[in-house]
Amino acid sequence: MASGQESNASFCSEQAAASESSQAKRSHNYEEEIFYRNCRAAYLAIFKSSLENIKSKEQLCLVLQQAGRNPSWQTVNKYWTLQTTSLNFDDFCFILKKEPPVQKTELLKTFAKMDANNDGYILHGELRNVLTTKGEKMTLDEVDAITELTEVNNDGKFYYYKFCKSYMTTNEQCLKNAVEKLEVDSKLKRQQFGNQIEIFSEIAKSPDSKTKTERKTEPTPALKGGPCKSSLQPSSAPSCKISVMSTISMGASSNKKSKLIEPNAVKEWHCAYSKGCFFLEDNNEIVSHKYKLFLPQRSTVCITIKPVCFSQMEGKCSPWLTVDTALYILKETETEEKQKVVNFTELRNKETFGWRGELGAGVYWIVPFTTGCRFKKMKKQIAKEAKLIYEDGNGCLALTKEFRAALSEIFEMIDLDGNGFLNLEEYNFFEMRTSGEMCDEEAWVICKQNFETKNNELTKQGFMDLNLMEASDRGGDLNDLWITLMSMGYNKAMELTEACPFSIHIYAEKCKPKIKPVSLETSGRQLNKAICINVVNKGDAKPMDNSENIIIYTYRSDARITSVIENKVLWWLNSFDGESSSHPFNKLPIGLDVLRRGDRQLIRHVRVR
């Protein structure tokens, strides 16, 4: 009997211990959930998206204050070193764990040291003397801002008990407002925050949530700058890229459905504009204009891209208007290898894609991109070849109405600044595309002498006459004219099928931006590297089946799904038919694939080192 009682007692003791352990674990998880919820709320009170980085000491100080900290510059400098270029959300969480929030008792002790008589107040003169001469010295204006607070000052006296109470109440109210905003806004609540995601409550609700294989990473002891995410140490936040596949992934229901800013909201801003075009090559590669953006000072900017319809094409079928477009924004550095990916146009308003954020003064590359899923070679039987020229009543060659319409469209396409004329730079993009040669200054002078110009630029009529002269000089031989048309994306029926013209608008709030077309070429490694960095930084990750060393990153938006496969040492880009039963991942070590939602065709075959 005694033995049975001992056994029961032991069992009860074990149950109690297990219950206490379970309660402690739940309590810890709840505290963690509250901590990260408050981190998210504070971060989004300052930044529009969790994907925006902290880019200056001032921003770091501001967001720490929003989180209830009162950092000195000495504290800020501890985390923002000379090597630091940016901090992300994970870094922010790490700092908050290291720097506890301000406590009322600490504030009272600080002020009490100045109150020798324990009167509960400090004379303004004494307060001004201490704050401007000791510790991290404040300016007179900053001190005056404190002494002018009517609710804590009276008759030249600063009542610090009231101030501390007001300070703590304001902190609590700011946090409460930020949390309420986060809870009410479902888009914000679903955002993925750096490596940290809402897993505590969501995993409990989702029994089907899958666990990822942990990706081995080396601890990073100090902040590092660069295009990839920096980290103060292995993230203290639960990591979706390392251990958990979140049910709040960046899918069609995520924050990528954020609507693009409406044009009238930036109509008072400074604007720069340029047109450009995607062209399909015979090998299915895509060529496009590339640009440099010059920004004289730091400013909030809005950058958009959309396909354009020519005035001559109104009412006609324009297949390129359904093509998905995007712009990648890269900060220029000494070499292309070190260019930093700033962001890309992921906001959407119908056919317009855009990005809005803050850019510092400097030079940026603007690199257009399309998946090619709705922009590819078309196998269309041409019933009848279009007629280009004819003989008029005087026996002279003349351009047909259809050919003139096509040339007018080409003129609009190559008039990149949209001023209705062609300068030498614009004309040379046309020459390089159609003949592979450039027109030098001497040849341009001769051109201007023989064809209509205005302000040293070629008019549309001059452009028409130039093409008519080429036909006349060759005695009606149409071969060169067809080379021109087909190079510009037209087929033998004179339909524009292998070119996608687009327009780019750049709005800046505080300064006049300038955009300059600099090349017409395949984007190659520059664009592919930007895509890889973007997907790895923003996408969901999981290991490939039966291979823990190969990680698949997937990033979803309204317009496309992008996947990057990493095997630790190399990056590949490869295209395959999504319907194929033979999966190319079985043949290649790694790959990058881009899908347009609703389509099953992937893009290009390019290797990126």
XYZ file of C-alpha atoms in Angstrom:
609
model
C 0.000 0.000 0.000
C 2.784 2.384 0.995
C 4.602 1.558 -2.218
C 1.466 2.383 -4.227
C 1.045 5.704 -2.435
C 4.685 6.599 -3.127
C 4.200 5.697 -6.772
C 1.108 7.893 -7.026
C 2.882 10.739 -5.261
C 5.811 10.428 -7.655
C 3.451 10.405 -10.643
C 1.584 13.448 -9.360
C 4.894 15.212 -8.779
C 5.982 14.466 -12.359
C 2.632 15.688 -13.684
C 2.942 18.903 -11.694
C 6.485 19.453 -12.964
C 5.385 18.796 -16.557
C 2.448 21.183 -16.125
C 4.734 23.899 -14.722
C 7.165 23.379 -17.615
C 4.340 23.618 -20.146
C 2.990 26.761 -18.508
C 6.449 28.309 -18.437
C 6.924 27.526 -22.138
C 3.541 29.016 -23.028
C 4.358 32.080 -20.943
C 7.711 32.476 -22.704
C 6.073 32.106 -26.121
C 3.433 34.674 -25.184
C 6.109 37.137 -24.061
C 8.002 36.574 -27.300
C 4.841 37.122 -29.333
C 4.105 40.394 -27.527
C 7.710 41.529 -27.970
C 7.727 40.945 -31.741
C 4.258 42.414 -32.147
C 5.494 45.607 -30.485
C 8.621 45.547 -32.669
C 6.476 45.342 -35.791
C 4.157 48.095 -34.598
C 7.042 50.478 -33.831
C 8.816 49.726 -37.124
C 5.721 50.369 -39.242
C 5.019 53.604 -37.390
C 8.174 54.969 -39.047
C 8.515 52.939 -42.274
C 5.903 52.102 -44.894
C 7.075 48.506 -45.161
C 9.013 46.042 -43.055
C 11.218 45.504 -46.109
C 12.540 49.072 -45.905
C 15.908 49.302 -44.193
C 17.086 51.809 -41.602
C 19.453 53.977 -43.644
C 20.836 56.549 -41.201
C 21.633 57.177 -37.552
C 18.755 59.611 -37.392
C 16.291 56.960 -38.599
C 17.693 54.451 -36.097
C 17.285 56.948 -33.254
C 13.729 57.775 -34.360
C 12.538 54.167 -34.601
C 14.153 53.315 -31.238
C 12.302 56.218 -29.645
C 9.084 54.947 -31.218
C 9.766 51.611 -29.504
C 9.989 53.306 -26.091
C 13.777 53.610 -25.897
C 15.657 56.808 -25.158
C 18.978 56.188 -26.918
C 21.963 58.453 -26.431
C 24.236 59.047 -29.404
C 26.757 56.835 -27.670
C 24.197 54.012 -27.795
C 23.350 54.739 -31.429
C 27.038 54.734 -32.383
C 27.441 51.336 -30.746
C 25.149 49.823 -33.385
C 25.795 52.208 -36.269
C 29.532 51.969 -36.898
C 31.645 53.492 -39.648
C 31.131 50.313 -41.691
C 27.326 50.315 -41.368
C 25.284 51.277 -44.435
C 21.871 49.989 -43.358
C 20.054 47.934 -40.729
C 17.067 45.672 -41.322
C 14.128 44.612 -39.173
C 16.040 41.699 -37.596
C 18.799 44.075 -36.533
C 16.163 46.358 -35.022
C 14.730 43.465 -32.957
C 18.222 42.522 -31.790
C 18.905 46.095 -30.613
C 15.606 46.238 -28.732
C 16.519 43.058 -26.857
C 19.854 44.593 -25.883
C 18.459 48.005 -24.955
C 15.619 47.806 -22.401
C 12.827 50.395 -22.533
C 12.994 53.530 -20.419
C 11.682 53.028 -16.865
C 9.984 55.767 -14.867
C 12.199 55.099 -11.838
C 15.342 55.661 -13.909
C 14.044 58.997 -15.180
C 13.104 60.115 -11.670
C 16.541 59.184 -10.307
C 18.225 61.202 -13.051
C 16.215 64.353 -12.305
C 16.383 63.814 -8.525
C 20.167 64.271 -8.683
C 19.510 67.879 -9.755
C 16.944 68.404 -7.014
C 19.219 68.767 -3.987
C 16.391 69.902 -1.680
C 13.976 67.210 -2.864
C 11.409 69.901 -3.783
C 9.974 67.942 -6.730
C 11.028 70.611 -9.201
C 14.157 72.088 -10.808
C 14.649 75.779 -11.559
C 14.848 76.502 -15.271
C 18.265 78.150 -14.963
C 19.735 75.132 -13.206
C 18.087 72.716 -15.648
C 19.408 74.683 -18.626
C 22.919 74.748 -17.148
C 23.045 70.984 -16.532
C 21.508 69.924 -19.844
C 23.736 72.192 -21.957
C 27.056 71.530 -20.203
C 27.067 67.925 -18.991
C 26.798 64.524 -20.635
C 25.487 64.606 -24.193
C 24.954 68.338 -24.339
C 21.595 69.635 -25.536
C 21.142 72.847 -27.476
C 19.350 75.822 -25.959
C 16.469 75.313 -28.387
C 16.084 71.711 -27.211
C 16.055 72.784 -23.570
C 13.575 75.575 -24.314
C 11.265 72.999 -25.905
C 11.178 71.208 -22.529
C 10.728 74.293 -20.375
C 7.919 75.562 -22.609
C 5.731 72.529 -21.931
C 2.944 74.202 -19.960
C 1.712 71.024 -18.252
C 5.058 70.399 -16.489
C 6.367 73.947 -15.994
C 5.189 76.858 -13.836
C 6.813 80.051 -12.562
C 10.259 79.146 -13.912
C 10.143 75.694 -12.354
C 10.315 72.313 -14.100
C 8.190 69.707 -12.252
C 9.960 66.516 -13.194
C 7.470 64.143 -11.539
C 4.790 65.445 -13.901
C 7.234 65.291 -16.806
C 8.150 61.644 -16.118
C 4.492 60.705 -15.826
C 3.650 62.533 -19.066
C 6.655 60.955 -20.814
C 5.652 57.407 -19.852
C 1.997 58.028 -20.733
C 2.977 59.366 -24.151
C 5.215 56.335 -24.770
C 2.433 53.954 -23.825
C -0.105 55.782 -25.967
C 2.238 55.803 -28.999
C 2.753 52.054 -28.661
C -0.971 51.472 -28.172
C -1.821 53.492 -31.303
C 0.821 51.689 -33.356
C -0.396 48.258 -32.216
C -4.024 49.170 -32.938
C -3.041 50.300 -36.426
C -1.203 47.026 -36.974
C -4.137 44.932 -35.756
C -6.707 46.834 -37.831
C -4.687 46.852 -41.070
C -4.761 43.258 -42.301
C -2.142 43.984 -44.961
C 0.347 45.178 -42.352
C -0.472 42.259 -40.084
C 0.277 39.767 -42.862
C 3.626 41.306 -43.750
C 6.755 39.229 -43.400
C 9.210 41.123 -41.197
C 12.777 40.347 -42.160
C 13.438 36.850 -40.885
C 10.745 37.204 -38.199
C 7.146 36.161 -38.852
C 4.014 35.675 -36.824
C 4.490 32.044 -35.947
C 3.349 31.673 -32.357
C -0.393 31.927 -32.872
C -0.373 30.944 -36.553
C 1.391 27.614 -36.027
C -1.117 26.727 -33.352
C -3.919 27.444 -35.822
C -2.259 25.633 -38.725
C -1.536 21.953 -38.013
C -0.411 21.523 -41.602
C 2.405 24.006 -41.242
C 5.609 22.408 -42.448
C 8.995 22.696 -40.814
C 11.948 23.639 -42.915
C 15.369 22.117 -42.744
C 17.649 24.503 -40.956
C 19.948 26.393 -43.251
C 23.428 26.542 -41.785
C 24.718 30.059 -41.394
C 27.786 31.515 -39.767
C 27.201 34.017 -36.962
C 27.927 37.567 -38.032
C 29.503 39.414 -35.119
C 29.267 42.932 -36.523
C 27.185 44.945 -38.921
C 28.098 44.734 -42.568
C 26.995 46.907 -45.473
C 26.019 45.601 -48.882
C 23.059 44.611 -51.006
C 22.167 41.553 -48.956
C 20.636 41.718 -45.496
C 23.056 42.608 -42.775
C 22.744 41.038 -39.367
C 24.055 41.912 -35.960
C 24.156 38.259 -34.975
C 22.181 35.110 -35.770
C 18.665 36.476 -35.626
C 17.038 36.441 -32.232
C 13.728 36.453 -34.061
C 12.121 33.213 -35.256
C 13.430 32.736 -38.782
C 11.205 31.813 -41.691
C 14.227 31.251 -43.905
C 15.852 28.905 -41.477
C 13.277 26.921 -39.604
C 9.634 27.634 -40.372
C 7.515 27.715 -43.514
C 5.059 30.455 -42.687
C 1.383 30.314 -43.460
C 1.703 34.052 -44.046
C 3.932 33.775 -47.085
C 4.200 36.569 -49.638
C 1.526 35.230 -51.913
C -1.264 36.897 -53.835
C -2.988 37.721 -50.573
C 0.060 39.383 -49.070
C 1.227 42.951 -48.939
C 2.359 42.682 -52.549
C -1.187 43.664 -53.458
C -0.423 47.136 -52.143
C -1.855 49.632 -54.564
C 0.423 51.947 -56.460
C 0.284 55.606 -55.487
C -2.238 57.516 -57.581
C -0.743 59.997 -60.089
C -2.593 63.029 -58.662
C -0.881 62.454 -55.324
C 2.474 63.376 -56.866
C 1.363 65.928 -59.444
C 3.084 68.711 -57.506
C 6.408 66.829 -57.449
C 9.264 67.274 -59.918
C 9.067 64.775 -62.784
C 11.473 63.141 -65.239
C 10.247 61.026 -68.150
C 11.615 58.663 -70.739
C 10.336 56.050 -73.119
C 12.019 52.764 -73.944
C 11.370 49.383 -75.472
C 11.829 45.646 -75.010
C 12.900 43.828 -78.192
C 12.892 40.086 -78.830
C 16.031 38.606 -80.371
C 16.105 35.542 -82.626
C 17.528 33.480 -79.729
C 14.601 34.623 -77.528
C 16.797 36.904 -75.424
C 15.247 40.247 -74.551
C 17.010 43.534 -75.281
C 15.948 46.787 -73.653
C 17.053 50.304 -72.907
C 18.889 50.864 -69.613
C 19.016 54.182 -67.794
C 20.846 56.246 -65.246
C 18.923 58.311 -62.711
C 20.595 61.416 -61.301
C 19.234 62.700 -57.987
C 20.847 65.923 -56.673
C 19.608 65.489 -53.084
C 17.837 63.012 -50.808
C 14.140 62.843 -51.611
C 11.062 60.692 -51.530
C 10.544 59.393 -55.070
C 7.897 57.501 -56.997
C 9.102 55.460 -59.989
C 6.684 53.835 -62.462
C 6.768 51.842 -65.679
C 3.974 50.779 -68.007
C 3.541 49.638 -71.643
C 2.464 52.452 -73.981
C 0.066 52.558 -76.910
C 0.950 54.685 -79.927
C -1.493 57.327 -81.103
C -1.625 55.604 -84.514
C -2.547 52.285 -82.858
C -5.613 53.487 -80.966
C -8.495 51.136 -81.612
C -6.155 48.416 -82.926
C -4.999 45.269 -81.154
C -1.851 46.003 -79.120
C -0.678 42.639 -77.698
C 2.248 44.173 -75.793
C -0.112 46.061 -73.466
C -0.602 42.818 -71.491
C 3.149 42.332 -71.001
C 4.280 42.475 -67.364
C 6.969 45.085 -66.777
C 9.196 46.053 -63.873
C 12.147 48.267 -63.001
C 15.060 47.301 -60.780
C 16.762 50.211 -59.022
C 20.480 49.818 -58.302
C 22.866 52.257 -56.611
C 25.842 52.994 -58.831
C 29.278 52.091 -57.449
C 32.806 51.905 -58.833
C 32.136 48.530 -60.449
C 29.063 46.635 -61.611
C 29.951 43.807 -59.232
C 29.401 46.042 -56.196
C 26.179 47.706 -57.306
C 23.617 47.667 -54.496
C 20.050 46.575 -55.206
C 17.783 49.268 -53.741
C 14.361 47.888 -54.687
C 12.061 47.144 -57.598
C 8.609 48.209 -58.788
C 6.262 45.792 -57.022
C 3.265 48.073 -56.414
C 0.603 47.879 -59.087
C -2.253 49.901 -60.549
C -3.685 48.035 -63.553
C -0.880 47.882 -66.157
C 1.356 50.328 -64.245
C 3.996 49.003 -61.848
C 5.773 51.286 -59.419
C 7.860 51.802 -56.304
C 7.794 54.601 -53.797
C 10.482 55.261 -51.208
C 13.361 57.477 -50.199
C 16.583 57.711 -52.207
C 19.740 59.531 -51.191
C 21.557 61.899 -53.506
C 23.590 60.125 -56.168
C 23.452 58.113 -59.369
C 21.266 55.036 -59.811
C 20.825 52.450 -62.533
C 17.248 51.895 -63.706
C 17.042 48.453 -65.332
C 13.768 47.413 -67.043
C 12.625 43.805 -66.794
C 9.905 41.530 -68.155
C 9.526 37.800 -67.622
C 8.837 37.204 -71.303
C 5.912 34.940 -70.452
C 3.603 37.139 -72.490
C 6.316 38.471 -74.724
C 7.743 35.751 -76.934
C 8.132 34.619 -80.517
C 4.791 34.062 -82.225
C 4.323 31.394 -84.879
C 1.824 33.145 -87.090
C 1.234 32.372 -90.732
C 1.395 35.595 -92.763
C -1.249 35.429 -95.472
C 0.064 38.398 -97.436
C 3.203 40.488 -97.204
C 2.497 44.148 -96.598
C 3.350 46.616 -99.327
C 5.927 49.253 -98.439
C 6.295 51.503 -101.493
C 4.535 52.296 -104.761
C 5.023 54.524 -107.820
C 3.043 57.738 -107.848
C 1.574 59.413 -110.941
C 4.977 60.920 -111.781
C 6.733 57.562 -111.682
C 8.445 58.385 -108.381
C 8.596 56.036 -105.421
C 6.363 56.864 -102.458
C 5.667 55.252 -99.091
C 2.408 53.371 -98.675
C -0.088 54.497 -96.083
C 0.613 51.369 -94.004
C 4.376 51.888 -94.125
C 4.044 55.548 -93.175
C 1.922 54.499 -90.179
C 4.585 51.986 -89.127
C 7.362 54.581 -89.488
C 5.290 57.015 -87.434
C 5.043 54.380 -84.691
C 8.782 53.753 -84.867
C 9.377 57.500 -84.587
C 7.284 57.597 -81.394
C 9.166 54.557 -80.116
C 12.619 56.078 -80.553
C 11.635 59.615 -79.477
C 12.666 58.717 -75.933
C 12.145 62.124 -74.332
C 8.752 62.499 -76.034
C 9.388 66.012 -77.366
C 8.305 65.139 -80.944
C 11.838 65.286 -82.414
C 14.918 63.062 -82.628
C 18.295 64.188 -81.329
C 21.517 62.420 -82.295
C 21.527 60.207 -79.206
C 17.968 58.986 -79.855
C 18.661 58.443 -83.535
C 21.756 56.389 -82.710
C 19.715 53.984 -80.583
C 17.643 53.418 -83.736
C 20.762 52.997 -85.890
C 22.376 50.544 -83.481
C 19.190 48.505 -83.354
C 18.654 48.353 -87.119
C 22.176 48.416 -88.584
C 24.608 47.919 -85.707
C 26.367 51.182 -86.600
C 26.298 54.673 -85.157
C 25.899 58.020 -86.884
C 28.819 60.321 -86.071
C 28.670 64.097 -85.727
C 29.774 64.702 -89.317
C 27.115 62.382 -90.767
C 24.503 63.989 -88.505
C 25.361 67.435 -89.908
C 24.826 66.106 -93.457
C 21.544 64.508 -92.368
C 20.306 67.826 -90.962
C 21.266 69.596 -94.203
C 19.167 67.229 -96.334
C 16.146 66.522 -94.148
C 13.751 68.641 -92.144
C 14.976 69.545 -88.649
C 14.002 71.880 -85.868
C 16.376 73.095 -83.166
C 19.023 70.680 -84.527
C 16.679 67.715 -84.109
C 15.095 65.569 -86.837
C 11.358 66.033 -87.354
C 8.934 63.193 -88.070
C 8.669 64.328 -91.698
C 12.453 64.372 -91.963
C 12.528 60.792 -90.614
C 9.950 59.739 -93.254
C 11.952 61.380 -96.061
C 15.148 59.704 -94.848
C 13.576 56.253 -95.189
C 12.086 57.132 -98.585
C 15.536 58.226 -99.784
C 16.993 54.871 -98.727
C 14.326 53.054 -100.755
C 14.910 55.328 -103.755
C 18.705 54.946 -103.612
C 18.313 51.167 -103.836
C 15.989 51.336 -106.824
C 13.021 49.958 -104.930
C 14.943 47.091 -103.272
C 12.958 46.416 -100.082
C 15.477 44.203 -98.286
C 16.959 46.975 -96.112
C 13.526 48.388 -95.322
C 12.340 44.987 -94.097
C 15.498 44.624 -91.997
C 14.630 47.945 -90.370
C 11.027 46.941 -89.712
C 11.837 43.476 -88.380
C 14.642 44.844 -86.173
C 12.052 47.159 -84.638
C 9.690 44.256 -83.906
C 7.402 44.175 -86.962
C 6.450 41.071 -88.953
C 5.848 40.826 -92.707
C 2.226 41.872 -92.211
C 3.605 45.059 -90.610
C 2.241 44.129 -87.170
C 4.241 45.018 -84.072
C 4.656 41.603 -82.435
C 8.244 41.443 -81.135
C 8.629 44.790 -79.393
C 7.060 46.178 -76.241
C 7.370 49.973 -75.905
C 7.068 51.369 -72.398
C 7.245 54.657 -70.539
C 9.042 55.495 -67.289
C 8.047 58.320 -64.949
C 10.188 59.401 -61.997
C 8.631 61.790 -59.501
C 10.748 63.420 -56.771
C 9.324 65.476 -53.953
C 12.318 67.680 -53.088
C 14.466 68.000 -56.210
C 14.488 67.756 -59.990
C 15.456 64.222 -61.070
C 17.123 63.473 -64.396
C 16.883 60.205 -66.323
C 19.269 59.401 -69.154
C 19.102 56.374 -71.526
C 22.627 54.958 -71.692
C 22.423 51.661 -73.583
C 20.251 49.236 -75.523
C 21.296 45.698 -74.653
C 20.470 42.528 -72.770
C 20.646 43.194 -69.060
C 22.569 39.979 -68.405
C 24.398 39.557 -65.128
C 23.431 42.956 -63.739
C 19.699 42.169 -63.860
C 20.016 38.496 -62.979
C 22.047 39.304 -59.881
C 19.436 41.863 -58.820
C 16.656 39.280 -59.226
C 18.600 36.698 -57.207
C 19.273 39.144 -54.361
C 15.663 40.314 -54.302
C 14.182 36.796 -54.208
C 16.631 35.500 -51.585
C 16.017 38.543 -49.361
C 12.235 38.674 -49.715
C 11.101 35.178 -50.650
C 10.154 32.048 -48.726
C 12.794 29.316 -48.557
C 12.717 25.546 -48.265
C 15.135 22.741 -49.125
C 14.689 20.684 -52.263
C 13.393 17.172 -51.710
C 16.156 14.734 -50.773
C 18.769 17.464 -50.845
C 19.311 19.689 -47.826
C 22.162 21.511 -49.567
C 19.925 22.952 -52.278
C 17.549 25.687 -51.101
C 14.592 26.922 -53.163
C 13.536 30.528 -52.559
C 10.110 31.515 -53.868
C 8.776 35.057 -54.088
C 5.166 35.689 -55.115
C 3.500 38.910 -56.193
C 0.359 39.884 -58.082
C 2.108 39.645 -61.434
C 4.662 36.858 -61.185
C 6.181 34.036 -59.187
C 9.968 33.933 -59.013
C 12.118 31.052 -57.751
C 15.838 30.952 -57.055
C 17.679 27.738 -56.274
C 20.916 27.961 -54.312
C 23.548 25.276 -53.806
C 26.007 27.303 -51.701
C 28.482 28.085 -54.453
C 26.848 28.911 -57.805
C 23.755 30.548 -59.231
C 22.105 29.482 -62.484
C 19.158 30.846 -64.381
C 17.258 28.278 -66.363
C 13.933 28.044 -68.137
C 11.630 25.079 -68.397
C 8.096 24.207 -69.374
C 6.005 23.890 -66.228
C 3.945 21.114 -67.853
C 6.994 18.940 -68.526
C 7.167 15.675 -66.611
C 10.962 15.808 -66.704
C 11.897 18.339 -64.035
C 15.102 20.218 -64.962
C 16.120 20.499 -61.313
C 17.011 16.807 -61.599
C 19.590 17.724 -64.224
C 20.931 21.089 -63.047
C 22.550 21.889 -59.698
C 20.640 25.131 -59.315
C 18.379 27.468 -61.274
C 16.356 30.650 -61.288
C 12.900 30.599 -62.814
C 10.286 33.289 -63.263
C 6.613 32.479 -63.814
C 3.811 34.824 -64.676
C 0.689 33.975 -62.714
C -1.681 32.010 -64.948
C 1.074 31.059 -67.396
C 3.232 27.942 -67.407
C 6.170 29.290 -69.366
C 9.398 30.297 -67.650
C 12.068 32.667 -68.908
C 15.636 32.778 -70.171
C 18.749 30.653 -70.109
C 21.490 32.758 -68.558
C 24.271 31.792 -66.174
C 25.077 34.106 -63.287
C 28.293 33.679 -61.389
